[in-house]
Coordinates of N, CA and C in Angstrom, one line a residue:
X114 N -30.2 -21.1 48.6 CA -30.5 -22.5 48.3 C -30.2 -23.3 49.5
X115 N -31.4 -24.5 49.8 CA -30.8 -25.6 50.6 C -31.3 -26.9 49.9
X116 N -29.7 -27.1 50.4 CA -29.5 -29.1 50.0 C -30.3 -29.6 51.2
X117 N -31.2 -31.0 50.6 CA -31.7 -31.9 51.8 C -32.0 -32.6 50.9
X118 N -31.6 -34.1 51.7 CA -31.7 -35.6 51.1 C -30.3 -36.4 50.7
X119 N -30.7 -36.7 49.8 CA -29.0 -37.6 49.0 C -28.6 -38.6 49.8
X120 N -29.4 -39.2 51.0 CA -29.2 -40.7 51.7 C -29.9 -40.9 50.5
X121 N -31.3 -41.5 51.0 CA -32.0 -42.2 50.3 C -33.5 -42.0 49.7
X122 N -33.6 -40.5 50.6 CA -34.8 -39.8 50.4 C -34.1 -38.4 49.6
X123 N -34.9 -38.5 48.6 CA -35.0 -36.9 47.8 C -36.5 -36.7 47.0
X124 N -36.6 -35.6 46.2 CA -37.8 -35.5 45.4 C -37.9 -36.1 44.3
X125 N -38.9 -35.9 44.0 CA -38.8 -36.7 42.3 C -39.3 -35.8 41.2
X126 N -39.2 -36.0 40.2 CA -39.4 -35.0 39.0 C -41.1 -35.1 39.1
X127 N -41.1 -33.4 38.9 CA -43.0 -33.3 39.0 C -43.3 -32.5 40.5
X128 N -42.2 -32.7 41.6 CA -42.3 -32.2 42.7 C -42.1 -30.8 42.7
X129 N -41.8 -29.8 42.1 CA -41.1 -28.7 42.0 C -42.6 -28.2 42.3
X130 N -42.1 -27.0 43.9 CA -42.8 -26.3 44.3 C -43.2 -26.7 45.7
X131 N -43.2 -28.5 46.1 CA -43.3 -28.8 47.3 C -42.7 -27.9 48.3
X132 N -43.1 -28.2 49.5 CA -42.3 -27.6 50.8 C -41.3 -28.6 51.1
X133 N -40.5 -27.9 52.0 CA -39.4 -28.6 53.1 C -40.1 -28.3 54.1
X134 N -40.5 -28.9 55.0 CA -41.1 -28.6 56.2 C -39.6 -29.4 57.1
X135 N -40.0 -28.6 58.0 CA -38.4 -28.7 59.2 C -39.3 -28.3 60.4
X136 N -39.3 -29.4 61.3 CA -39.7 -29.2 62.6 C -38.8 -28.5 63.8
X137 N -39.1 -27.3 64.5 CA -38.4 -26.4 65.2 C -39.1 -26.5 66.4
X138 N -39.0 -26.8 67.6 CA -39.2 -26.9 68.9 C -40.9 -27.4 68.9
X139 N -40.9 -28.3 68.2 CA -42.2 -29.3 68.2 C -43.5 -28.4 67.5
X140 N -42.8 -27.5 66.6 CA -43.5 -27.0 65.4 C -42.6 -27.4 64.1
X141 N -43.6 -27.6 62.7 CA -43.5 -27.3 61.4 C -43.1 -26.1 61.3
X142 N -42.0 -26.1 60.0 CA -41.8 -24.8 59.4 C -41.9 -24.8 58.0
X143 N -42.2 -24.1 56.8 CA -41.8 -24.4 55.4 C -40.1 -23.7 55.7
X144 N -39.0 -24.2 55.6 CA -37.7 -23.8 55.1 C -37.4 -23.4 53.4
X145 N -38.0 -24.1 52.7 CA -37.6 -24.5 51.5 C -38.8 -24.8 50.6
X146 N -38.8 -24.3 49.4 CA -39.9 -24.5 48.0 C -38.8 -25.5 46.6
X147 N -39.1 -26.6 46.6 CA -38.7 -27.6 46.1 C -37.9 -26.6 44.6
X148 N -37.0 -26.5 44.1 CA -36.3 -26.0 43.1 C -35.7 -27.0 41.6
X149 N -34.8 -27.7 42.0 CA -34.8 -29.1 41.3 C -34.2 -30.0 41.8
X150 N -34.6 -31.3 41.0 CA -34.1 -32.8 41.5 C -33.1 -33.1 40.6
X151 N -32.2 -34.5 41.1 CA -31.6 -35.2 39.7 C -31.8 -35.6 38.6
X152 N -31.8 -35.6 37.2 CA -32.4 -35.5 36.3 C -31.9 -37.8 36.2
X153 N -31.5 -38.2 37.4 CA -31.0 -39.4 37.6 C -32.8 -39.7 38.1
X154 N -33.5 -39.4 38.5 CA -34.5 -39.7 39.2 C -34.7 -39.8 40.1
X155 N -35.9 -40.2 41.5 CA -36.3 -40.1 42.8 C -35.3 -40.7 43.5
X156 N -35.0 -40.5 44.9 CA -33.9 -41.2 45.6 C -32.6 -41.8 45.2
X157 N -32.1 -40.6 44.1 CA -30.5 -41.7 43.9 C -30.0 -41.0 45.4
X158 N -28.3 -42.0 45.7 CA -28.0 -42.0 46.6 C -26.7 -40.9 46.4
X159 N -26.7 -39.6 46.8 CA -25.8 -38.7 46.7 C -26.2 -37.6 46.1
X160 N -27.5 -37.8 45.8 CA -28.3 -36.4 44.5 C -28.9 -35.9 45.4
X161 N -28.8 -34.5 46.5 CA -30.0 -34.3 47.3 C -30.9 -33.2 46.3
X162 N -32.0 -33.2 47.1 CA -32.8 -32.3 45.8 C -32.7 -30.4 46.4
X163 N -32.7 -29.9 45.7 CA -32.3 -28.6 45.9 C -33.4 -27.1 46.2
X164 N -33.5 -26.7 47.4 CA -34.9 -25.9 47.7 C -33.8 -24.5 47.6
X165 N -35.6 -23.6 47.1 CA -34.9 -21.9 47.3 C -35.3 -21.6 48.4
X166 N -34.3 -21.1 49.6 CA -34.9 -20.7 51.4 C -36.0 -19.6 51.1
X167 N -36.6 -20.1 51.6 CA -38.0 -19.7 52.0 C -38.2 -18.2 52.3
X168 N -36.4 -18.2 53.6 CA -36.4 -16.6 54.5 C -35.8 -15.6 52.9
X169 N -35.5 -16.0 51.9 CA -34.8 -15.2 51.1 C -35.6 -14.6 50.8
X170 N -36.9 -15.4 50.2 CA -37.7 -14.8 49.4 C -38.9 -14.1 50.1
X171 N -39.0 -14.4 51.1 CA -39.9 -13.9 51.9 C -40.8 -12.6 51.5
X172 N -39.9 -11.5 51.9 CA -40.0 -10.3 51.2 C -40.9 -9.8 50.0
X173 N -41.2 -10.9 49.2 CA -41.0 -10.7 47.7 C -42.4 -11.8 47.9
X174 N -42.8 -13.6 48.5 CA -44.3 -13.2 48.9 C -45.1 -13.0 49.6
X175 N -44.6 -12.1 50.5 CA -45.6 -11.3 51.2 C -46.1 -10.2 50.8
X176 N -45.2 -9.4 49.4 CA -45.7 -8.5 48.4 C -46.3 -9.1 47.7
X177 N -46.4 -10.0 47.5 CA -47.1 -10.8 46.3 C -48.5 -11.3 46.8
X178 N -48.7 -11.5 48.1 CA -49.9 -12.2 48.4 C -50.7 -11.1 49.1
X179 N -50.2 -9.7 49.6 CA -50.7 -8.6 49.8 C -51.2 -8.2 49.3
X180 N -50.8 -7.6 47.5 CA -51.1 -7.4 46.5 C -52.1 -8.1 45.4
X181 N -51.9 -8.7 45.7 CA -53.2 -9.9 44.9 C -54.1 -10.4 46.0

């Protein structure tokens, strides 16, 4: 899992499945597939919204998108 947000930027309900995109040496990356938000709503201040890492699952869609 990765935390990002909880200043003032987070996701909002409905987002589940967005990316985290993280820029690495003046490239995009997807890090993170949006998992859940605060059930407080969009941008509370301390609620970051919560992604599953991307590198975990990896494995698992590259079998999946192989295969289909």
């Amino acid at each position: 899992m990765v935390c990002a947000g909880g200043g003032s930027d987070s996701a909002c309900q409905g987002d589940g499945g967005g990316p985290l995109n993280c820029q690495v040496n003046g490239r995009y990356y997807v890090h993170g597939v949006t998992s859940f938000v605060s059930s407080l709503g969009c941008n509370t201040l301390r609620k970051p919204t919560v992604f599953t890492r991307v590198s975990s699952i990896l494995p698992y869609l590259i079998d999946t998108i192989i295969s289909n």
